[in-house]
CSV table of C-alpha atoms and ligand atoms in Angstrom, one decimal:
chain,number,residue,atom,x,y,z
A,1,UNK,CA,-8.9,11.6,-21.4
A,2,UNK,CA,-7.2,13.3,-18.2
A,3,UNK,CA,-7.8,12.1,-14.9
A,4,UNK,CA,-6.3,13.9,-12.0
A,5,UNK,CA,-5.9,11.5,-8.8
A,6,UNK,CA,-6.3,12.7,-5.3
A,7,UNK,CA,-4.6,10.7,-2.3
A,8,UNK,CA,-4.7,11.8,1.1
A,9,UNK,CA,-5.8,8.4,3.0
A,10,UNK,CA,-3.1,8.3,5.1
A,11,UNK,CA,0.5,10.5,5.5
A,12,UNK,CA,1.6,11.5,1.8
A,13,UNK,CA,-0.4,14.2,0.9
A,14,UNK,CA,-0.5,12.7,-3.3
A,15,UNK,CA,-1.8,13.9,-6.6
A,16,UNK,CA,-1.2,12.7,-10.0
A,17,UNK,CA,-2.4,13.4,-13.7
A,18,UNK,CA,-2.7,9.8,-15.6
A,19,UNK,CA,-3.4,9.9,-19.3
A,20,UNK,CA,-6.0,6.9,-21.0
A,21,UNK,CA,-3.6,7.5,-24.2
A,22,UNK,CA,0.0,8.8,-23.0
A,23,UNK,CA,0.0,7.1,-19.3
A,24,UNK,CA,1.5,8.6,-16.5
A,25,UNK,CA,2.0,12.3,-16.8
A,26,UNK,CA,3.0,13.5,-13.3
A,27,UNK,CA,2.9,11.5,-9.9
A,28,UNK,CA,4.0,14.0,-6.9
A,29,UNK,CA,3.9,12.3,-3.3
A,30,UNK,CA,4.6,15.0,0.0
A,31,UNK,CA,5.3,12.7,2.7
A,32,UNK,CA,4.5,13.3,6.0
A,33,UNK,CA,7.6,11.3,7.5
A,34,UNK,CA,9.1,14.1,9.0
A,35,UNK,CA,6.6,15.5,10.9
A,36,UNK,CA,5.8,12.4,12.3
A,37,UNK,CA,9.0,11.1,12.8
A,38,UNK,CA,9.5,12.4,16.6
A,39,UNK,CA,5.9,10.4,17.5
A,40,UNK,CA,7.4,7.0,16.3
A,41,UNK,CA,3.7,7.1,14.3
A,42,UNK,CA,1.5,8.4,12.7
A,43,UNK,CA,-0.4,11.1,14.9
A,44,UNK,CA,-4.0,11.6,12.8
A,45,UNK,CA,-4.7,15.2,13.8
A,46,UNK,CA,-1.1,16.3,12.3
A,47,UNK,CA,-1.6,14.4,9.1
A,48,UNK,CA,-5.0,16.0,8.5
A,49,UNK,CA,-4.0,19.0,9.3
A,50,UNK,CA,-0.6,19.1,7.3
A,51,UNK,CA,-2.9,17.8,4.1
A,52,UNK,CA,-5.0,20.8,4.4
A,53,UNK,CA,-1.9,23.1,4.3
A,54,UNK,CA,-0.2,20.9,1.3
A,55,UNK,CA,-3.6,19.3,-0.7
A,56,UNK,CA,-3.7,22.1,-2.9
A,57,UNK,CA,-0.1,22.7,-4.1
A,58,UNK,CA,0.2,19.6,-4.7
A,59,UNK,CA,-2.6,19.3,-6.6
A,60,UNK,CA,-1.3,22.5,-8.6
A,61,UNK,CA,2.3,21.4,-9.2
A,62,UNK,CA,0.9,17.8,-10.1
A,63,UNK,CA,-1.1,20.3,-12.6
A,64,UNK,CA,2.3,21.8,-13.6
A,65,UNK,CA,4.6,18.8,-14.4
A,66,UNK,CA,1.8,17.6,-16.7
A,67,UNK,CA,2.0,20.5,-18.4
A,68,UNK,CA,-1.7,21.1,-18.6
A,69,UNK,CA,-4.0,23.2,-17.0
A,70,UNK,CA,-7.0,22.3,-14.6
A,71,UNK,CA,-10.2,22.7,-17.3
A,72,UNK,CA,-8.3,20.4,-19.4
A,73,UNK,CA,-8.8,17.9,-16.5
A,74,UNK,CA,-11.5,15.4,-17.9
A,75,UNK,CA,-12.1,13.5,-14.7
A,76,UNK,CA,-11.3,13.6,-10.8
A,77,UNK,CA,-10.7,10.5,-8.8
A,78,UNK,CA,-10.4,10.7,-5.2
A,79,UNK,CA,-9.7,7.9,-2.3
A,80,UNK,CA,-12.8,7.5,-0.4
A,81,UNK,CA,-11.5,5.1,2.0
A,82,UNK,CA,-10.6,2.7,4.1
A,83,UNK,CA,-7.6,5.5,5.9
A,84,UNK,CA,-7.8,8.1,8.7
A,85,UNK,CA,-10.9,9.6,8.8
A,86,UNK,CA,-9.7,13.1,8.8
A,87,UNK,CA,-7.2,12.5,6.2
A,88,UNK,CA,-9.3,11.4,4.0
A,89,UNK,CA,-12.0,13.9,4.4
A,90,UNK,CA,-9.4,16.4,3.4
A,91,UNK,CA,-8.5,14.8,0.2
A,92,UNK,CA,-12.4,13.9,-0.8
A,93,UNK,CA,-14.0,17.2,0.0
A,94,UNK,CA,-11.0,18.9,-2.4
A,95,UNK,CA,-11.9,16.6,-5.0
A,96,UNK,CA,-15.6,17.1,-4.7
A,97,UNK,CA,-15.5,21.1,-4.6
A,98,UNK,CA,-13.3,21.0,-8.2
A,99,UNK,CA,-15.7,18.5,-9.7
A,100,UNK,CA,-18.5,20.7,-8.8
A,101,UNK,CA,-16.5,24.2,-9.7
A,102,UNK,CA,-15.6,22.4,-13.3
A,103,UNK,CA,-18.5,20.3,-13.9
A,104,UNK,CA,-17.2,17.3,-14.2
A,105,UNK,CA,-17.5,13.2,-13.1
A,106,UNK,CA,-15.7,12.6,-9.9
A,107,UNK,CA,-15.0,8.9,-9.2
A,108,UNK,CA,-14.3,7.5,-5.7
A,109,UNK,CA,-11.9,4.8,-5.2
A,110,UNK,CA,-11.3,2.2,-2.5
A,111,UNK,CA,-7.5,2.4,-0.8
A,112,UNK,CA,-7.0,-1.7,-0.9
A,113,UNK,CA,-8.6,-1.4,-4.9
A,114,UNK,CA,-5.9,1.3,-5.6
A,115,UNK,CA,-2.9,-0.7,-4.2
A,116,UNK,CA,-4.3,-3.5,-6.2
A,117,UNK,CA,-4.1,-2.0,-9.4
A,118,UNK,CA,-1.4,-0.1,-9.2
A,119,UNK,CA,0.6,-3.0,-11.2
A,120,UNK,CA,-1.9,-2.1,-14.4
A,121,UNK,CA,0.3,1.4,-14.1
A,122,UNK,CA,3.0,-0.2,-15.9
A,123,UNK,CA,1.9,-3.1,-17.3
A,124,UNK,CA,-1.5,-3.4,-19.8
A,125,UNK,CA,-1.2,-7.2,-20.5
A,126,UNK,CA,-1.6,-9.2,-17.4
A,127,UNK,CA,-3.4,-12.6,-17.6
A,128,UNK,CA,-6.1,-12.6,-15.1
A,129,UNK,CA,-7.4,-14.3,-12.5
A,130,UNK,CA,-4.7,-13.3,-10.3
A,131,UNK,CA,-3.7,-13.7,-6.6
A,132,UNK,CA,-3.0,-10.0,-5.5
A,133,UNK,CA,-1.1,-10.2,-2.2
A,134,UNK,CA,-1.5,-6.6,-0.6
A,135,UNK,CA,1.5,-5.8,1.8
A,136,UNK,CA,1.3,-2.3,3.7
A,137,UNK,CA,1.4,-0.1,7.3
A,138,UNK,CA,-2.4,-0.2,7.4
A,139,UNK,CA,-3.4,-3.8,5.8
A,140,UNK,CA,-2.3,-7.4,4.8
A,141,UNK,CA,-4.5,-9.0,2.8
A,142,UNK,CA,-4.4,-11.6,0.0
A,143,UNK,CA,-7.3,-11.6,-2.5
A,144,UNK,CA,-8.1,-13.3,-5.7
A,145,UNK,CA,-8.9,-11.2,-8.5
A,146,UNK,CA,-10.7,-12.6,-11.6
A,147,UNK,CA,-10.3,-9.3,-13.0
A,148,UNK,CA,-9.2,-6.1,-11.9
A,149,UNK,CA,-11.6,-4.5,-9.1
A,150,UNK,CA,-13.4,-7.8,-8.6
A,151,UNK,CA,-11.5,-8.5,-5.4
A,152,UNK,CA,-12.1,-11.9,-3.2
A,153,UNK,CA,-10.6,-12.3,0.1
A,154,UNK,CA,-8.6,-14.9,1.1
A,155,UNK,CA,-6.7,-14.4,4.3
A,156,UNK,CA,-6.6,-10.8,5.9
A,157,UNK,CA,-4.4,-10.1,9.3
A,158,UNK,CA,-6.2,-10.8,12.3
A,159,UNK,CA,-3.9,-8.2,14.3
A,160,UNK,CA,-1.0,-5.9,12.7
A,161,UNK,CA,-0.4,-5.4,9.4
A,162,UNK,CA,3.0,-6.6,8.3
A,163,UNK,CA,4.5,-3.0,7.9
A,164,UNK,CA,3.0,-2.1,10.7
A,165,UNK,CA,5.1,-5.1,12.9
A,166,UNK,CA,7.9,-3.5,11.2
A,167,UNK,CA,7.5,-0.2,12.2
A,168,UNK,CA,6.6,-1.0,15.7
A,169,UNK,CA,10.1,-3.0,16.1
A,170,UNK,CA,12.1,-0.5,14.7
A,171,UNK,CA,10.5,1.8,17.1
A,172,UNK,CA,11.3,-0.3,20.3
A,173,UNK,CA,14.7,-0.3,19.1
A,174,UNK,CA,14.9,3.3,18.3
A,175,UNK,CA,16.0,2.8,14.7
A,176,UNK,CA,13.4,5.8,13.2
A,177,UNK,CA,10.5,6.0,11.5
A,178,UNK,CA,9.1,4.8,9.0
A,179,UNK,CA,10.8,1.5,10.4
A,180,UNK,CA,10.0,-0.7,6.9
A,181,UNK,CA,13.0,1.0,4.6
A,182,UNK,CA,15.2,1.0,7.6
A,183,UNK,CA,14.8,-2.4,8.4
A,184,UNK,CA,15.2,-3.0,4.9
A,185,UNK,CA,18.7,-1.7,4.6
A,186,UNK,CA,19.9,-3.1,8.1
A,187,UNK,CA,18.7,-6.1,7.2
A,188,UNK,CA,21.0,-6.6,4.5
A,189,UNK,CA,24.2,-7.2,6.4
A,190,UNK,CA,22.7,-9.6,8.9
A,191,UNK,CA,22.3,-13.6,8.8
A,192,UNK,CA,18.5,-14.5,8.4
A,193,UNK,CA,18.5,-17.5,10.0
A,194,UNK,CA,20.7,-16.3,13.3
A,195,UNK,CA,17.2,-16.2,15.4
A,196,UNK,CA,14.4,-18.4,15.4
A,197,UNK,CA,10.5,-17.3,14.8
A,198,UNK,CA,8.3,-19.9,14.0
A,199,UNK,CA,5.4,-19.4,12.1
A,200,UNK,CA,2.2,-18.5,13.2
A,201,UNK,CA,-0.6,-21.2,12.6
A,202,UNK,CA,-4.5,-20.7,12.6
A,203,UNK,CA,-5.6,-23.8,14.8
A,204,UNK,CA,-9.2,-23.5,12.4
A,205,UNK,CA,-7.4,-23.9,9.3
A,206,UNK,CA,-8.0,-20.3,7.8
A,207,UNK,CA,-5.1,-19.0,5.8
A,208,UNK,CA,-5.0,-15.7,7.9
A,209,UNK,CA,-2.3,-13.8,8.9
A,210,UNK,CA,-0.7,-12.7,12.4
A,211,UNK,CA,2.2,-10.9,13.1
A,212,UNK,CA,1.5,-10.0,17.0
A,213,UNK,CA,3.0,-13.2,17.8
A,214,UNK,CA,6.7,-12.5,15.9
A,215,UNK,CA,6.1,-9.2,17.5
A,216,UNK,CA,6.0,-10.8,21.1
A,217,UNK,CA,8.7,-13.3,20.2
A,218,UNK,CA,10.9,-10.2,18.5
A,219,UNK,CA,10.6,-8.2,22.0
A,220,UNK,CA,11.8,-11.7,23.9
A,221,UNK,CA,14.9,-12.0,21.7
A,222,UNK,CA,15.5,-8.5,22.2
A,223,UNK,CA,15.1,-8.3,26.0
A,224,UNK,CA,17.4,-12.4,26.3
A,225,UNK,CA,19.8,-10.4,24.4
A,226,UNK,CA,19.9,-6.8,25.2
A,227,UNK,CA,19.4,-6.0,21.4
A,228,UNK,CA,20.0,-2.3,21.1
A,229,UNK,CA,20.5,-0.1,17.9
A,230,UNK,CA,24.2,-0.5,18.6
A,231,UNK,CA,24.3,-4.0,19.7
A,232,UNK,CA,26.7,-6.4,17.1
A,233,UNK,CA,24.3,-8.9,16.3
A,234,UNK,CA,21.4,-5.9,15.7
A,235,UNK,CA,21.7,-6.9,12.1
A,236,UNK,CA,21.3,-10.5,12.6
A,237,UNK,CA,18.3,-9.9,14.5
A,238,UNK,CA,16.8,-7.8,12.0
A,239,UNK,CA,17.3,-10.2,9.1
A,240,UNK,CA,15.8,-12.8,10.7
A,241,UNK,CA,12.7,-10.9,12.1
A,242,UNK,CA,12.2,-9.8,8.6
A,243,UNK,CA,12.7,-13.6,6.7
A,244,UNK,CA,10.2,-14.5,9.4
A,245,UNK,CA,7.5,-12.2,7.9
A,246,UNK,CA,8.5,-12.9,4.5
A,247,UNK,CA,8.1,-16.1,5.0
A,248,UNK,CA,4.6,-15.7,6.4
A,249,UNK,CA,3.5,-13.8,4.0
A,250,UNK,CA,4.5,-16.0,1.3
A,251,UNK,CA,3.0,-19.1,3.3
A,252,UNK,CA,-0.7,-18.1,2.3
A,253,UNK,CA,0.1,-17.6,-1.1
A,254,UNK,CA,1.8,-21.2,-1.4
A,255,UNK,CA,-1.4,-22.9,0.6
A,256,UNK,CA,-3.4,-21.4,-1.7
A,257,UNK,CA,-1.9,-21.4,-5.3
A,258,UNK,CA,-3.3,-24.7,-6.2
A,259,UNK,CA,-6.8,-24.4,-5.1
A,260,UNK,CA,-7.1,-20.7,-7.2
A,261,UNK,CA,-5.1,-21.9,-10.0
A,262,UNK,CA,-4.3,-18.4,-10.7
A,263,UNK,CA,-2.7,-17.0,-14.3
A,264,UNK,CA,-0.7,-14.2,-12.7
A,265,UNK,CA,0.6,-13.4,-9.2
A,266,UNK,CA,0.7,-9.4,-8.1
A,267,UNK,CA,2.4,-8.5,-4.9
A,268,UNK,CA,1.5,-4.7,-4.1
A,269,UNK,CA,1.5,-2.0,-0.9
A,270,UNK,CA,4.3,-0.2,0.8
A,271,UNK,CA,6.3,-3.2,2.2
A,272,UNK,CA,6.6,-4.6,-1.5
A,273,UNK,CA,9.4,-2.1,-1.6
A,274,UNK,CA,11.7,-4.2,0.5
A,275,UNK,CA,14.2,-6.0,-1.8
A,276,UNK,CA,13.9,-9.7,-0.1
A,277,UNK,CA,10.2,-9.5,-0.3
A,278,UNK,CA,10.4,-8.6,-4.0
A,279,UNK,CA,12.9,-11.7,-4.4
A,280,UNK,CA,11.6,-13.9,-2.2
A,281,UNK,CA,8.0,-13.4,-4.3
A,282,UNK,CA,9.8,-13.1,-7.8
A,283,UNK,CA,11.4,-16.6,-6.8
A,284,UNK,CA,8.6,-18.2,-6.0
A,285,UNK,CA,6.8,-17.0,-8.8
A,286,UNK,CA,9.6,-19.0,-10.8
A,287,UNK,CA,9.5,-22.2,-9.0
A,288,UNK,CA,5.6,-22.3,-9.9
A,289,UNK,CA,6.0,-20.8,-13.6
A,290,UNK,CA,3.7,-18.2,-13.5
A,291,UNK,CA,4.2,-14.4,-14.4
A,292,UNK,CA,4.9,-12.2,-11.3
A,293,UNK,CA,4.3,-8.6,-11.4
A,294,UNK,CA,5.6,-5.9,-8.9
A,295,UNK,CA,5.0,-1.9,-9.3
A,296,UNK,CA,7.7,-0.1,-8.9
A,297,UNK,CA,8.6,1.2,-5.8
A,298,UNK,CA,7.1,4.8,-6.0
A,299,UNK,CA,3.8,2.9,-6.7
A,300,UNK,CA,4.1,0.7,-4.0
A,301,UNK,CA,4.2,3.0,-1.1
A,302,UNK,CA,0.4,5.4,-1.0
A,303,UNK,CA,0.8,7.7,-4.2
A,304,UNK,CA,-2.0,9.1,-6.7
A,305,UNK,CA,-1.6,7.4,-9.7
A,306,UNK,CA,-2.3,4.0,-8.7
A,307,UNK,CA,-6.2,6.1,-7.9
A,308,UNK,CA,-6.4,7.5,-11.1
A,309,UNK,CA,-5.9,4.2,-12.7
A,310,UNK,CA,-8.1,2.7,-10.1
A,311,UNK,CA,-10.5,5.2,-11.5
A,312,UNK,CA,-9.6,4.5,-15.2
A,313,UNK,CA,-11.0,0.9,-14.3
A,314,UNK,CA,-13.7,1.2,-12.9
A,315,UNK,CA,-14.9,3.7,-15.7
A,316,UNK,CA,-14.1,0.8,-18.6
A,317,UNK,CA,-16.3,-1.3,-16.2
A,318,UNK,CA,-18.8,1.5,-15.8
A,319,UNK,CA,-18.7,1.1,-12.1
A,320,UNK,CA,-19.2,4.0,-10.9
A,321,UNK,CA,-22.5,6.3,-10.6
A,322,UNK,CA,-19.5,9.7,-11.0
A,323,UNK,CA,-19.9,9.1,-14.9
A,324,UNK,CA,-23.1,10.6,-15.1
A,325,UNK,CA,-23.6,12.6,-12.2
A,326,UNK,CA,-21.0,14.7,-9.5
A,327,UNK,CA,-21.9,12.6,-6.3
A,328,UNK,CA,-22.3,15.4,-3.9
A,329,UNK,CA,-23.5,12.8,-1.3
A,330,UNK,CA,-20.1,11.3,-1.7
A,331,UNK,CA,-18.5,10.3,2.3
A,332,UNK,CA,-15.1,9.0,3.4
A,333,UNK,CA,-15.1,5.3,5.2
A,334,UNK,CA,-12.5,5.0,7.7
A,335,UNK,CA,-12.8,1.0,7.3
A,336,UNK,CA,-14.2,-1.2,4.5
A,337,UNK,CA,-17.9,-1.6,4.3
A,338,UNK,CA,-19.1,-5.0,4.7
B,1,KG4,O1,1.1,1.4,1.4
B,1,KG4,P1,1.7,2.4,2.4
B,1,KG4,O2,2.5,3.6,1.9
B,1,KG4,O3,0.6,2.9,3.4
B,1,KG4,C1,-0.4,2.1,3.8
B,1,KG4,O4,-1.4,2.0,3.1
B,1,KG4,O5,-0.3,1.6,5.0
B,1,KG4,O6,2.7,1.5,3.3
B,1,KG4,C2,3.5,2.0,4.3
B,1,KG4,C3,4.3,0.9,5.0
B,1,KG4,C4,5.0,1.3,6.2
B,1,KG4,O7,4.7,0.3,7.2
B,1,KG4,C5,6.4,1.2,5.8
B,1,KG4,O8,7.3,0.9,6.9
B,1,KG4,C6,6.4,0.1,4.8
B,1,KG4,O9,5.3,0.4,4.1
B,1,KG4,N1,7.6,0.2,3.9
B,1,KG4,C7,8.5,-0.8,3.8
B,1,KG4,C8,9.5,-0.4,2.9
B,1,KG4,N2,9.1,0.9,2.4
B,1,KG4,C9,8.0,1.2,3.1
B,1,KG4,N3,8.6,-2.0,4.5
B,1,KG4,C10,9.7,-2.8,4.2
B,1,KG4,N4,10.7,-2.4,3.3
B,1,KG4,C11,10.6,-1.2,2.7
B,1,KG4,N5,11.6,-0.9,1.8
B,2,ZN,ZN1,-1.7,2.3,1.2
């Protein structure tokens, strides 16, 4: 069975062709980072726009790296949300018209789901429950799994996604865009524990994240210091601004490790690429004995064959009404449903 993924939730314009017997044929990702570069964000309007232009090369050369030809295509999966509206309407209405043109089931997958499965991309034999801790540009979230797709919430961000506290400081100081890579590599020639942050705490005992307060205490240190992108202790500063949301994120999943008891720990989204993050987890992992997994980092950042496996779950589960029928009533969600 083929499935051809469609991703267009956010800036990377994505398509890939994932096998049920041979895995991962092709995985092509256009990124948007360019364009949006000069904005120091994402502008909506551009990225919808720019995935209209790209959607359907992409689709054709994900297609052509496979080395198989569309009516060999068995199924379509497609994100259906939570992303920019008008990126993501792009992406499903595509998807829909070839289901409908070939005849064939069209599954829709949730963003978060996607992210959160994208570990089962290169590995087939984790041991569930897991904690999944989702780390991206548009959400932070830690959820319990007890198998894949059955998703509990445990602590969300109240205010900015980690990546996005990233980007926004790397912004200020005029480092580029996307900040989270560049911060990344700065980072690494800098002392982490040069500037203080202390970590945030909920005062009614939820295990929530919040990064608008490092945010506020980043733009102090900055402005007592006269940080700029040439400044000597830049790097210093950067280190420890990124330890501080490391070791935030990694808070939650400590607090809650014993009450979930889980068998496996996933750490997933486009801020899993950054190398301390990946240690920091894979240590912890260590301390408490338990397997770890992290995609690589192509399938951390929004790509199309973490969908198409999302898909290839959800049909083993038979959750989804696409098996049977091409949902022509299918619409985008711009935030998760309650
Ligand atoms: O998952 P993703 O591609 O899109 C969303 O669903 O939001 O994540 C994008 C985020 C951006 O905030 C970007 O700065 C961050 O992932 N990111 C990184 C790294 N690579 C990408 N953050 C830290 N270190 C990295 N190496
Ligand atoms: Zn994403």
């Amino acid at each position: 069975m083929n499935i051809l993924g469609i991703e267009t939730s956010c800036d990377e314009t994505a398509a890939a062709v994932l096998s049920d017997s041979q895995g991962i044929l092709s995985n092509i990702v256009l990124s948007q980072d360019e364009i949006h570069a000069p904005y120091g964000g994402i502008v909506p309007e551009l990225a919808s726009r720019h995935h209209i232009l790209s959607v359907a090369y992409i689709v054709d050369e994900s297609l052509r790296r496979a080395g198989i030809k569309i009516k060999d295509i068995d199924i379509f999966a497609v994100t259906q949300g939570p992303g920019l509206i008008g990126s993501l309407l792009v992406g499903l209405n595509f998807a829909k018209g070839l289901a409908f043109y070939f005849n064939k089931p069209l599954v829709p997958v949730d963003h978060l789901e996607a992210h959160t499965c994208s570990v089962l991309l290169e590995n087939q034999d984790i041991s569930y429950p897991v904690l999944a801790l989702l780390v991206s540009g548009g959400h932070t979230t830690l959820f319990f799994q007890k198998e894949p797709l059955e998703s509990q919430i445990i602590a969300k961000t109240r205010d900015d996604a980690a990546g996005e506290a990233l980007d926004k400081i790397a912004k200020f100081l005029e480092l580029g865009y996307p900040g989270g890579p560049i911060i990344d590599r700065l980072a690494q020639k800098g002392d982490p524990e040069s500037f203080p942050f202390s970590l945030p705490q909920m005062t009614d005992g939820s295990l929530d994240y919040s990064f608008s307060g490092f945010k506020t205490a980043a733009l102090q240190h900055i402005k007592k210091i006269g940080i700029t992108k040439d400044h000597p202790r830049l790097h210093d500063f950067l280190a420890s601004f990124e330890q501080a949301v490391i070791r935030a994120l990694l808070s939650s999943l400590e607090k809650s490790f014993n009450s979930y008891t889980p068998n496996s720990l996933i750490l997933c989204g486009g801020v899993a690429r950054n190398k301390k993050l990946r240690k920091a987890f894979e240590d912890y992992a260590d301390k408490v004995s338990i397997n770890s997994y992290i995609p690589s980092p192509e399938f951390c950042t929004d790509n199309a064959a973490m969908v198409a496996v999302a898909a290839l779950e959800k049909l083993k589960k038979k959750k989804t009404a696409g098996t049977t029928r091409i949902p022509l009533d299918l619409n985008a969600y711009p935030r998760k449903p309650n």
